[in-house]
PDB file of C-alpha atoms in Angstrom:
ATOM      1  CA  UNK A   1     -45.637  -5.653 -22.359  1.00 58.00           C
ATOM      2  CA  UNK A   2     -42.446  -5.898 -24.573  1.00 68.00           C
ATOM      3  CA  UNK A   3     -39.608  -7.355 -22.612  1.00 81.00           C
ATOM      4  CA  UNK A   4     -36.366  -5.124 -22.925  1.00 91.00           C
ATOM      5  CA  UNK A   5     -33.359  -6.975 -24.385  1.00 96.00           C
ATOM      6  CA  UNK A   6     -30.401  -7.205 -22.035  1.00 98.00           C
ATOM      7  CA  UNK A   7     -26.914  -7.262 -23.378  1.00 98.00           C
ATOM      8  CA  UNK A   8     -23.927  -8.221 -21.227  1.00 98.00           C
ATOM      9  CA  UNK A   9     -20.625  -6.505 -21.615  1.00 96.00           C
ATOM     10  CA  UNK A  10     -17.257  -6.638 -19.819  1.00 92.00           C
ATOM     11  CA  UNK A  11     -16.579  -3.412 -17.883  1.00 92.00           C
ATOM     12  CA  UNK A  12     -18.496  -0.752 -16.079  1.00 94.00           C
ATOM     13  CA  UNK A  13     -20.967   1.916 -17.295  1.00 96.00           C
ATOM     14  CA  UNK A  14     -19.174   4.191 -19.744  1.00 96.00           C
ATOM     15  CA  UNK A  15     -16.904   1.555 -21.195  1.00 94.00           C
ATOM     16  CA  UNK A  16     -16.388   1.364 -24.915  1.00 94.00           C
ATOM     17  CA  UNK A  17     -18.462  -1.905 -25.027  1.00 95.00           C
ATOM     18  CA  UNK A  18     -21.328   0.123 -23.385  1.00 97.00           C
ATOM     19  CA  UNK A  19     -21.111   2.675 -26.211  1.00 97.00           C
ATOM     20  CA  UNK A  20     -21.231  -0.059 -28.775  1.00 97.00           C
ATOM     21  CA  UNK A  21     -24.374  -1.521 -27.320  1.00 98.00           C
ATOM     22  CA  UNK A  22     -25.950   1.984 -27.210  1.00 97.00           C
ATOM     23  CA  UNK A  23     -25.157   2.570 -30.876  1.00 97.00           C
ATOM     24  CA  UNK A  24     -26.154  -0.952 -32.226  1.00 97.00           C
ATOM     25  CA  UNK A  25     -29.173  -1.550 -29.809  1.00 97.00           C
ATOM     26  CA  UNK A  26     -30.425   1.897 -28.618  1.00 96.00           C
ATOM     27  CA  UNK A  27     -33.376   0.351 -26.786  1.00 96.00           C
ATOM     28  CA  UNK A  28     -31.460  -2.496 -25.065  1.00 97.00           C
ATOM     29  CA  UNK A  29     -30.488  -2.567 -21.358  1.00 97.00           C
ATOM     30  CA  UNK A  30     -26.660  -2.868 -20.974  1.00 97.00           C
ATOM     31  CA  UNK A  31     -25.578  -5.441 -18.306  1.00 98.00           C
ATOM     32  CA  UNK A  32     -22.127  -4.611 -16.838  1.00 96.00           C
ATOM     33  CA  UNK A  33     -20.010  -7.658 -16.004  1.00 96.00           C
ATOM     34  CA  UNK A  34     -16.688  -7.734 -14.185  1.00 92.00           C
ATOM     35  CA  UNK A  35     -14.907 -10.184 -16.648  1.00 90.00           C
ATOM     36  CA  UNK A  36     -15.352 -11.693 -19.994  1.00 91.00           C
ATOM     37  CA  UNK A  37     -16.177 -14.996 -18.342  1.00 92.00           C
ATOM     38  CA  UNK A  38     -18.837 -13.406 -16.338  1.00 95.00           C
ATOM     39  CA  UNK A  39     -20.318 -11.757 -19.435  1.00 95.00           C
ATOM     40  CA  UNK A  40     -20.440 -15.138 -21.231  1.00 95.00           C
ATOM     41  CA  UNK A  41     -21.945 -16.840 -18.214  1.00 95.00           C
ATOM     42  CA  UNK A  42     -24.639 -14.201 -18.137  1.00 97.00           C
ATOM     43  CA  UNK A  43     -25.558 -15.097 -21.789  1.00 97.00           C
ATOM     44  CA  UNK A  44     -25.362 -18.802 -21.101  1.00 96.00           C
ATOM     45  CA  UNK A  45     -27.595 -18.653 -17.885  1.00 96.00           C
ATOM     46  CA  UNK A  46     -30.298 -16.553 -19.829  1.00 96.00           C
ATOM     47  CA  UNK A  47     -29.615 -13.461 -17.482  1.00 97.00           C
ATOM     48  CA  UNK A  48     -28.625 -11.652 -20.804  1.00 98.00           C
ATOM     49  CA  UNK A  49     -30.057 -12.080 -24.162  1.00 98.00           C
ATOM     50  CA  UNK A  50     -26.853 -11.111 -26.011  1.00 98.00           C
ATOM     51  CA  UNK A  51     -23.304 -10.130 -25.435  1.00 97.00           C
ATOM     52  CA  UNK A  52     -21.191  -7.281 -26.924  1.00 97.00           C
ATOM     53  CA  UNK A  53     -17.699  -8.557 -26.803  1.00 95.00           C
ATOM     54  CA  UNK A  54     -14.580  -6.819 -28.197  1.00 93.00           C
ATOM     55  CA  UNK A  55     -12.502  -9.096 -30.366  1.00 90.00           C
ATOM     56  CA  UNK A  56      -9.733  -7.103 -31.870  1.00 89.00           C
ATOM     57  CA  UNK A  57      -8.480  -3.446 -32.304  1.00 87.00           C
ATOM     58  CA  UNK A  58      -6.850  -1.851 -35.370  1.00 87.00           C
ATOM     59  CA  UNK A  59      -3.912  -0.539 -33.255  1.00 81.00           C
ATOM     60  CA  UNK A  60      -3.387  -3.016 -30.401  1.00 76.00           C
ATOM     61  CA  UNK A  61      -4.603  -6.327 -32.067  1.00 80.00           C
ATOM     62  CA  UNK A  62      -6.487  -9.048 -30.081  1.00 79.00           C
ATOM     63  CA  UNK A  63      -8.567  -7.658 -27.230  1.00 76.00           C
ATOM     64  CA  UNK A  64     -10.494 -10.394 -25.592  1.00 64.00           C
ATOM     65  CA  UNK A  65      -9.283 -13.974 -25.755  1.00 69.00           C
ATOM     66  CA  UNK A  66     -12.662 -14.825 -27.331  1.00 68.00           C
ATOM     67  CA  UNK A  67     -10.797 -17.422 -29.494  1.00 67.00           C
ATOM     68  CA  UNK A  68     -10.118 -19.368 -26.308  1.00 69.00           C
ATOM     69  CA  UNK A  69     -13.391 -18.593 -24.492  1.00 76.00           C
ATOM     70  CA  UNK A  70     -15.931 -19.118 -27.365  1.00 77.00           C
ATOM     71  CA  UNK A  71     -15.369 -22.854 -28.040  1.00 75.00           C
ATOM     72  CA  UNK A  72     -15.720 -23.575 -24.346  1.00 78.00           C
ATOM     73  CA  UNK A  73     -18.786 -21.452 -23.827  1.00 86.00           C
ATOM     74  CA  UNK A  74     -20.789 -23.127 -26.445  1.00 89.00           C
ATOM     75  CA  UNK A  75     -22.104 -19.689 -27.630  1.00 95.00           C
ATOM     76  CA  UNK A  76     -22.542 -18.424 -31.129  1.00 96.00           C
ATOM     77  CA  UNK A  77     -21.686 -15.280 -33.078  1.00 96.00           C
ATOM     78  CA  UNK A  78     -24.704 -13.653 -34.472  1.00 97.00           C
ATOM     79  CA  UNK A  79     -23.386 -10.187 -35.541  1.00 97.00           C
ATOM     80  CA  UNK A  80     -20.439  -7.797 -35.512  1.00 97.00           C
ATOM     81  CA  UNK A  81     -20.005  -4.164 -34.915  1.00 98.00           C
ATOM     82  CA  UNK A  82     -17.144  -1.759 -35.569  1.00 97.00           C
ATOM     83  CA  UNK A  83     -16.664   1.155 -33.187  1.00 96.00           C
ATOM     84  CA  UNK A  84     -14.205   4.003 -33.872  1.00 95.00           C
ATOM     85  CA  UNK A  85     -12.534   4.493 -30.411  1.00 94.00           C
ATOM     86  CA  UNK A  86     -11.852   8.021 -29.165  1.00 96.00           C
ATOM     87  CA  UNK A  87      -9.948   8.089 -25.793  1.00 97.00           C
ATOM     88  CA  UNK A  88     -10.090  11.102 -23.487  1.00 98.00           C
ATOM     89  CA  UNK A  89      -7.686  12.018 -20.839  1.00 98.00           C
ATOM     90  CA  UNK A  90      -9.606  13.055 -17.721  1.00 98.00           C
ATOM     91  CA  UNK A  91      -9.079  13.862 -14.078  1.00 98.00           C
ATOM     92  CA  UNK A  92     -10.939  15.362 -11.143  1.00 98.00           C
ATOM     93  CA  UNK A  93     -12.338  18.828 -11.655  1.00 96.00           C
ATOM     94  CA  UNK A  94      -9.731  21.590 -10.939  1.00 96.00           C
ATOM     95  CA  UNK A  95      -6.783  19.358 -12.155  1.00 97.00           C
ATOM     96  CA  UNK A  96      -4.445  20.583 -14.893  1.00 97.00           C
ATOM     97  CA  UNK A  97      -2.035  18.624 -17.222  1.00 97.00           C
ATOM     98  CA  UNK A  98       0.767  19.840 -15.100  1.00 96.00           C
ATOM     99  CA  UNK A  99      -0.749  18.199 -11.882  1.00 97.00           C
ATOM    100  CA  UNK A 100      -0.987  14.688 -13.450  1.00 97.00           C
ATOM    101  CA  UNK A 101       1.491  12.169 -12.224  1.00 97.00           C
ATOM    102  CA  UNK A 102      -0.234   8.857 -13.191  1.00 98.00           C
ATOM    103  CA  UNK A 103      -2.724   7.742 -15.604  1.00 98.00           C
ATOM    104  CA  UNK A 104      -4.938   4.598 -15.203  1.00 98.00           C
ATOM    105  CA  UNK A 105      -6.922   2.581 -17.858  1.00 97.00           C
ATOM    106  CA  UNK A 106      -7.256  -0.789 -19.462  1.00 92.00           C
ATOM    107  CA  UNK A 107      -4.006  -2.112 -20.804  1.00 90.00           C
ATOM    108  CA  UNK A 108      -5.298  -1.913 -24.440  1.00 88.00           C
ATOM    109  CA  UNK A 109      -6.176   1.880 -23.951  1.00 93.00           C
ATOM    110  CA  UNK A 110      -2.855   2.569 -22.435  1.00 95.00           C
ATOM    111  CA  UNK A 111      -1.166   0.862 -25.432  1.00 92.00           C
ATOM    112  CA  UNK A 112      -3.262   2.934 -27.809  1.00 92.00           C
ATOM    113  CA  UNK A 113      -2.305   6.214 -26.164  1.00 95.00           C
ATOM    114  CA  UNK A 114       1.516   5.795 -25.753  1.00 95.00           C
ATOM    115  CA  UNK A 115       2.401   9.155 -27.319  1.00 96.00           C
ATOM    116  CA  UNK A 116       0.627  11.436 -24.885  1.00 97.00           C
ATOM    117  CA  UNK A 117       1.744   9.270 -21.945  1.00 97.00           C
ATOM    118  CA  UNK A 118       5.360   9.689 -23.013  1.00 97.00           C
ATOM    119  CA  UNK A 119       4.919  13.378 -23.831  1.00 96.00           C
ATOM    120  CA  UNK A 120       3.514  14.087 -20.445  1.00 97.00           C
ATOM    121  CA  UNK A 121       5.961  11.927 -18.630  1.00 97.00           C
ATOM    122  CA  UNK A 122       3.324  10.281 -16.554  1.00 97.00           C
ATOM    123  CA  UNK A 123       3.323   6.655 -15.146  1.00 97.00           C
ATOM    124  CA  UNK A 124       0.645   4.401 -16.636  1.00 98.00           C
ATOM    125  CA  UNK A 125      -1.295   2.099 -14.305  1.00 97.00           C
ATOM    126  CA  UNK A 126      -3.220  -0.868 -15.704  1.00 96.00           C
ATOM    127  CA  UNK A 127      -6.920  -1.178 -14.581  1.00 93.00           C
ATOM    128  CA  UNK A 128      -9.603  -3.591 -15.305  1.00 87.00           C
ATOM    129  CA  UNK A 129     -11.402  -1.459 -17.771  1.00 89.00           C
ATOM    130  CA  UNK A 130     -11.439   2.054 -19.003  1.00 95.00           C
ATOM    131  CA  UNK A 131     -14.659   3.148 -17.361  1.00 96.00           C
ATOM    132  CA  UNK A 132     -13.559   1.430 -14.078  1.00 95.00           C
ATOM    133  CA  UNK A 133     -10.465   3.394 -14.090  1.00 97.00           C
ATOM    134  CA  UNK A 134     -12.461   6.711 -14.547  1.00 97.00           C
ATOM    135  CA  UNK A 135     -14.704   5.646 -11.532  1.00 97.00           C
ATOM    136  CA  UNK A 136     -11.646   4.815  -9.475  1.00 97.00           C
ATOM    137  CA  UNK A 137     -10.071   8.222 -10.313  1.00 98.00           C
ATOM    138  CA  UNK A 138     -13.169  10.096  -9.610  1.00 98.00           C
ATOM    139  CA  UNK A 139     -13.701   8.364  -6.166  1.00 97.00           C
ATOM    140  CA  UNK A 140     -10.138   8.966  -5.207  1.00 96.00           C
ATOM    141  CA  UNK A 141     -10.352  12.665  -6.058  1.00 96.00           C
ATOM    142  CA  UNK A 142      -6.508  13.036  -6.302  1.00 97.00           C
ATOM    143  CA  UNK A 143      -5.680  15.723  -8.831  1.00 96.00           C
ATOM    144  CA  UNK A 144      -2.349  13.983  -9.675  1.00 97.00           C
ATOM    145  CA  UNK A 145      -4.229  10.919 -10.873  1.00 98.00           C
ATOM    146  CA  UNK A 146      -5.882  10.821 -14.376  1.00 98.00           C
ATOM    147  CA  UNK A 147      -7.710   8.204 -16.358  1.00 98.00           C
ATOM    148  CA  UNK A 148      -8.060   7.400 -20.107  1.00 98.00           C
ATOM    149  CA  UNK A 149     -11.591   6.522 -20.955  1.00 97.00           C
ATOM    150  CA  UNK A 150     -14.616   7.551 -23.059  1.00 97.00           C
ATOM    151  CA  UNK A 151     -16.438  10.784 -23.087  1.00 97.00           C
ATOM    152  CA  UNK A 152     -19.448   9.067 -21.832  1.00 96.00           C
ATOM    153  CA  UNK A 153     -17.308   7.808 -18.771  1.00 97.00           C
ATOM    154  CA  UNK A 154     -16.250  11.361 -18.082  1.00 98.00           C
ATOM    155  CA  UNK A 155     -20.016  12.451 -17.930  1.00 97.00           C
ATOM    156  CA  UNK A 156     -21.038   9.574 -15.780  1.00 97.00           C
ATOM    157  CA  UNK A 157     -18.221   9.984 -13.240  1.00 97.00           C
ATOM    158  CA  UNK A 158     -18.131  13.806 -13.396  1.00 97.00           C
ATOM    159  CA  UNK A 159     -14.518  14.078 -14.606  1.00 98.00           C
ATOM    160  CA  UNK A 160     -12.847  16.981 -16.440  1.00 98.00           C
ATOM    161  CA  UNK A 161     -11.488  16.197 -19.749  1.00 98.00           C
ATOM    162  CA  UNK A 162      -7.908  17.584 -20.042  1.00 98.00           C
ATOM    163  CA  UNK A 163      -6.959  16.355 -23.556  1.00 97.00           C
ATOM    164  CA  UNK A 164      -9.453  15.139 -26.098  1.00 97.00           C
ATOM    165  CA  UNK A 165      -8.963  12.294 -28.647  1.00 97.00           C
ATOM    166  CA  UNK A 166      -5.627  11.140 -27.253  1.00 97.00           C
ATOM    167  CA  UNK A 167      -5.374   7.880 -29.179  1.00 95.00           C
ATOM    168  CA  UNK A 168      -2.225   7.495 -31.242  1.00 94.00           C
ATOM    169  CA  UNK A 169      -3.977   6.639 -34.509  1.00 91.00           C
ATOM    170  CA  UNK A 170      -7.008   8.228 -36.126  1.00 89.00           C
ATOM    171  CA  UNK A 171      -8.020   4.833 -37.482  1.00 90.00           C
ATOM    172  CA  UNK A 172      -8.257   3.336 -33.985  1.00 91.00           C
ATOM    173  CA  UNK A 173     -11.327   1.021 -34.345  1.00 94.00           C
ATOM    174  CA  UNK A 174     -12.429  -1.918 -32.244  1.00 93.00           C
ATOM    175  CA  UNK A 175     -14.378  -4.845 -33.767  1.00 95.00           C
ATOM    176  CA  UNK A 176     -17.012  -6.390 -31.512  1.00 96.00           C
ATOM    177  CA  UNK A 177     -18.997  -9.634 -31.913  1.00 96.00           C
ATOM    178  CA  UNK A 178     -22.525 -10.194 -30.639  1.00 97.00           C
ATOM    179  CA  UNK A 179     -22.847 -13.607 -28.929  1.00 97.00           C
ATOM    180  CA  UNK A 180     -26.041 -15.525 -28.251  1.00 97.00           C
ATOM    181  CA  UNK A 181     -27.152 -18.924 -26.745  1.00 96.00           C
ATOM    182  CA  UNK A 182     -28.593 -20.155 -29.951  1.00 95.00           C
ATOM    183  CA  UNK A 183     -27.146 -20.197 -33.505  1.00 95.00           C
ATOM    184  CA  UNK A 184     -28.979 -17.916 -35.942  1.00 96.00           C
ATOM    185  CA  UNK A 185     -27.467 -18.175 -39.374  1.00 97.00           C
ATOM    186  CA  UNK A 186     -28.045 -15.231 -41.650  1.00 97.00           C
ATOM    187  CA  UNK A 187     -30.026 -16.148 -44.836  1.00 97.00           C
ATOM    188  CA  UNK A 188     -27.984 -17.128 -47.865  1.00 97.00           C
ATOM    189  CA  UNK A 189     -27.877 -14.351 -50.369  1.00 93.00           C
ATOM    190  CA  UNK A 190     -29.085 -11.712 -47.970  1.00 94.00           C
ATOM    191  CA  UNK A 191     -25.994  -9.534 -48.547  1.00 94.00           C
ATOM    192  CA  UNK A 192     -22.330  -9.696 -47.626  1.00 95.00           C
ATOM    193  CA  UNK A 193     -21.946 -12.390 -44.971  1.00 98.00           C
ATOM    194  CA  UNK A 194     -19.138 -13.573 -42.669  1.00 98.00           C
ATOM    195  CA  UNK A 195     -18.753 -17.176 -41.567  1.00 98.00           C
ATOM    196  CA  UNK A 196     -16.630 -17.811 -38.398  1.00 96.00           C
ATOM    197  CA  UNK A 197     -15.368 -21.215 -37.366  1.00 95.00           C
ATOM    198  CA  UNK A 198     -12.801 -22.882 -35.045  1.00 92.00           C
ATOM    199  CA  UNK A 199     -10.940 -25.989 -36.175  1.00 93.00           C
ATOM    200  CA  UNK A 200      -8.051 -28.257 -35.062  1.00 90.00           C
ATOM    201  CA  UNK A 201      -6.023 -30.052 -37.736  1.00 86.00           C
ATOM    202  CA  UNK A 202      -4.928 -33.566 -37.665  1.00 82.00           C
ATOM    203  CA  UNK A 203      -1.338 -34.221 -36.582  1.00 77.00           C
ATOM    204  CA  UNK A 204      -0.103 -34.821 -40.130  1.00 77.00           C
ATOM    205  CA  UNK A 205       2.730 -33.266 -42.229  1.00 83.00           C
ATOM    206  CA  UNK A 206       1.508 -30.157 -43.943  1.00 84.00           C
ATOM    207  CA  UNK A 207      -1.926 -30.596 -42.611  1.00 83.00           C
ATOM    208  CA  UNK A 208      -2.694 -26.970 -42.178  1.00 86.00           C
ATOM    209  CA  UNK A 209      -1.309 -26.155 -45.537  1.00 89.00           C
ATOM    210  CA  UNK A 210      -3.535 -28.861 -47.149  1.00 88.00           C
ATOM    211  CA  UNK A 211      -6.455 -27.689 -45.038  1.00 89.00           C
ATOM    212  CA  UNK A 212      -6.150 -24.082 -46.265  1.00 91.00           C
ATOM    213  CA  UNK A 213      -5.669 -25.092 -49.783  1.00 92.00           C
ATOM    214  CA  UNK A 214      -9.371 -25.606 -50.398  1.00 94.00           C
ATOM    215  CA  UNK A 215     -10.141 -21.917 -49.602  1.00 96.00           C
ATOM    216  CA  UNK A 216      -7.606 -20.795 -52.208  1.00 94.00           C
ATOM    217  CA  UNK A 217      -8.766 -23.234 -54.927  1.00 95.00           C
ATOM    218  CA  UNK A 218     -12.433 -22.388 -54.458  1.00 96.00           C
ATOM    219  CA  UNK A 219     -11.905 -18.686 -54.497  1.00 96.00           C
ATOM    220  CA  UNK A 220     -12.916 -18.140 -50.805  1.00 97.00           C
ATOM    221  CA  UNK A 221     -11.584 -14.965 -49.132  1.00 96.00           C
ATOM    222  CA  UNK A 222     -10.210 -15.603 -45.662  1.00 95.00           C
ATOM    223  CA  UNK A 223     -10.160 -12.359 -43.638  1.00 93.00           C
ATOM    224  CA  UNK A 224      -8.842 -13.670 -40.285  1.00 92.00           C
ATOM    225  CA  UNK A 225      -6.858 -16.726 -39.088  1.00 91.00           C
ATOM    226  CA  UNK A 226      -5.522 -17.022 -35.633  1.00 87.00           C
ATOM    227  CA  UNK A 227      -4.010 -19.870 -33.722  1.00 83.00           C
ATOM    228  CA  UNK A 228      -3.715 -20.593 -29.917  1.00 79.00           C
ATOM    229  CA  UNK A 229      -2.722 -23.465 -27.763  1.00 73.00           C
ATOM    230  CA  UNK A 230      -5.093 -26.057 -26.329  1.00 71.00           C
ATOM    231  CA  UNK A 231      -4.742 -26.835 -22.653  1.00 66.00           C
ATOM    232  CA  UNK A 232      -1.230 -25.430 -22.614  1.00 62.00           C
ATOM    233  CA  UNK A 233       0.069 -28.002 -25.081  1.00 64.00           C
ATOM    234  CA  UNK A 234       2.691 -26.565 -27.419  1.00 62.00           C
ATOM    235  CA  UNK A 235       1.737 -29.221 -30.094  1.00 62.00           C
ATOM    236  CA  UNK A 236      -1.947 -29.061 -29.916  1.00 59.00           C
ATOM    237  CA  UNK A 237      -3.207 -25.858 -31.793  1.00 76.00           C
ATOM    238  CA  UNK A 238      -6.618 -24.689 -32.477  1.00 85.00           C
ATOM    239  CA  UNK A 239      -7.419 -22.080 -35.097  1.00 90.00           C
ATOM    240  CA  UNK A 240     -10.166 -19.402 -35.357  1.00 91.00           C
ATOM    241  CA  UNK A 241     -10.984 -18.035 -38.792  1.00 94.00           C
ATOM    242  CA  UNK A 242     -13.404 -15.595 -40.579  1.00 96.00           C
ATOM    243  CA  UNK A 243     -14.201 -16.071 -44.250  1.00 97.00           C
ATOM    244  CA  UNK A 244     -16.549 -14.167 -46.556  1.00 97.00           C
ATOM    245  CA  UNK A 245     -19.627 -16.011 -47.600  1.00 97.00           C
ATOM    246  CA  UNK A 246     -22.379 -18.516 -46.386  1.00 98.00           C
ATOM    247  CA  UNK A 247     -21.553 -22.184 -45.802  1.00 98.00           C
ATOM    248  CA  UNK A 248     -24.109 -23.199 -48.445  1.00 97.00           C
ATOM    249  CA  UNK A 249     -22.357 -21.089 -51.106  1.00 97.00           C
ATOM    250  CA  UNK A 250     -20.684 -23.549 -53.588  1.00 97.00           C
ATOM    251  CA  UNK A 251     -17.171 -22.454 -53.098  1.00 97.00           C
ATOM    252  CA  UNK A 252     -17.229 -22.171 -49.296  1.00 98.00           C
ATOM    253  CA  UNK A 253     -19.073 -25.511 -49.086  1.00 98.00           C
ATOM    254  CA  UNK A 254     -16.225 -27.202 -50.923  1.00 97.00           C
ATOM    255  CA  UNK A 255     -13.613 -25.555 -48.934  1.00 97.00           C
ATOM    256  CA  UNK A 256     -15.277 -26.503 -45.634  1.00 97.00           C
ATOM    257  CA  UNK A 257     -15.588 -30.069 -46.831  1.00 96.00           C
ATOM    258  CA  UNK A 258     -11.809 -30.177 -47.578  1.00 94.00           C
ATOM    259  CA  UNK A 259     -10.982 -28.565 -44.274  1.00 95.00           C
ATOM    260  CA  UNK A 260     -13.079 -31.137 -42.442  1.00 93.00           C
ATOM    261  CA  UNK A 261     -11.064 -33.987 -44.167  1.00 91.00           C
ATOM    262  CA  UNK A 262      -7.820 -32.634 -42.707  1.00 90.00           C
ATOM    263  CA  UNK A 263      -9.209 -31.585 -39.290  1.00 91.00           C
ATOM    264  CA  UNK A 264     -10.019 -33.613 -36.182  1.00 88.00           C
ATOM    265  CA  UNK A 265     -12.366 -30.838 -34.967  1.00 90.00           C
ATOM    266  CA  UNK A 266     -14.488 -28.262 -36.892  1.00 93.00           C
ATOM    267  CA  UNK A 267     -17.241 -26.104 -35.513  1.00 93.00           C
ATOM    268  CA  UNK A 268     -18.954 -23.171 -37.311  1.00 95.00           C
ATOM    269  CA  UNK A 269     -19.604 -20.592 -34.574  1.00 95.00           C
ATOM    270  CA  UNK A 270     -21.572 -18.028 -36.575  1.00 96.00           C
ATOM    271  CA  UNK A 271     -22.890 -16.959 -40.025  1.00 98.00           C
ATOM    272  CA  UNK A 272     -23.765 -13.272 -39.729  1.00 98.00           C
ATOM    273  CA  UNK A 273     -23.966 -10.091 -41.829  1.00 97.00           C
ATOM    274  CA  UNK A 274     -20.797  -8.327 -42.482  1.00 96.00           C
ATOM    275  CA  UNK A 275     -20.841  -4.859 -40.908  1.00 95.00           C
ATOM    276  CA  UNK A 276     -20.883  -1.885 -43.473  1.00 93.00           C
ATOM    277  CA  UNK A 277     -17.582  -0.680 -41.937  1.00 92.00           C
ATOM    278  CA  UNK A 278     -15.752  -3.567 -43.751  1.00 89.00           C
ATOM    279  CA  UNK A 279     -16.341  -1.764 -47.055  1.00 83.00           C
ATOM    280  CA  UNK A 280     -14.049   1.088 -45.849  1.00 80.00           C
ATOM    281  CA  UNK A 281     -10.973  -1.076 -45.606  1.00 68.00           C
ATOM    282  CA  UNK A 282     -11.228  -3.332 -48.705  1.00 62.00           C
ATOM    283  CA  UNK A 283      -7.770  -3.524 -50.454  1.00 57.00           C
ATOM    284  CA  UNK A 284      -7.548  -2.553 -53.953  1.00 46.00           C
ATOM    285  CA  UNK A 285      -7.161  -5.443 -56.403  1.00 42.00           C
ATOM    286  CA  UNK A 286      -3.651  -5.524 -57.996  1.00 43.00           C
TER     287      UNK A 286
END
């Protein structure tokens, strides 16, 4: 008998992470977790085989503080998935837009739907996640309380959609990374690849500038670079980066070698296929 793959996510049934799992792994069993830390712990302990974690959104920016959690967890990125996000304004059945006084959702979703919130003049209330907000609104049964969540959440919690696709921007898309206990590097030459790594430069003048120089001189395209503090120290900064290519590619190998020279820490956290969605936002060459 084949074992069903379990994939952990932060949130409740009907969350956008749940939808991403259903689309990317239709035969998997989603495992809801209260927090991102709980989801990562489920992967580390073996309770889940993978994790589907949102990392950034095209409107609101960083979603999960995965840049901080990933190095501590010891987990690895084995894939990515891009999900166009469509938010629905929902309330208990029988409610109308005129009845709504408050709207609950995850802080990111509220930030992605500012226009309709202002237009309706309703008060936003931050909840742990979108689907959890839908469940709470359904259980409360107050027609003055609405939620912003997915169409799936409306179905699960039997809520009425008062306004469809209320996100501010049509391009609203969330990027997810799939995490696993073991590294599983994609094969070199198997198609467009992404290499993700974290590093911490030495405390030297212009160390970051010099560390980054190797990527420019070796023609490596860096698609993401973010910094964050280490242990609350304003002068100890760790970086997370995504680049195109495989670490064994000649140019990237030289760039990483140069980066290592100027870094006190360097860890590759994943080498995985670039999702086809990336091809839709390539900038035109000058």
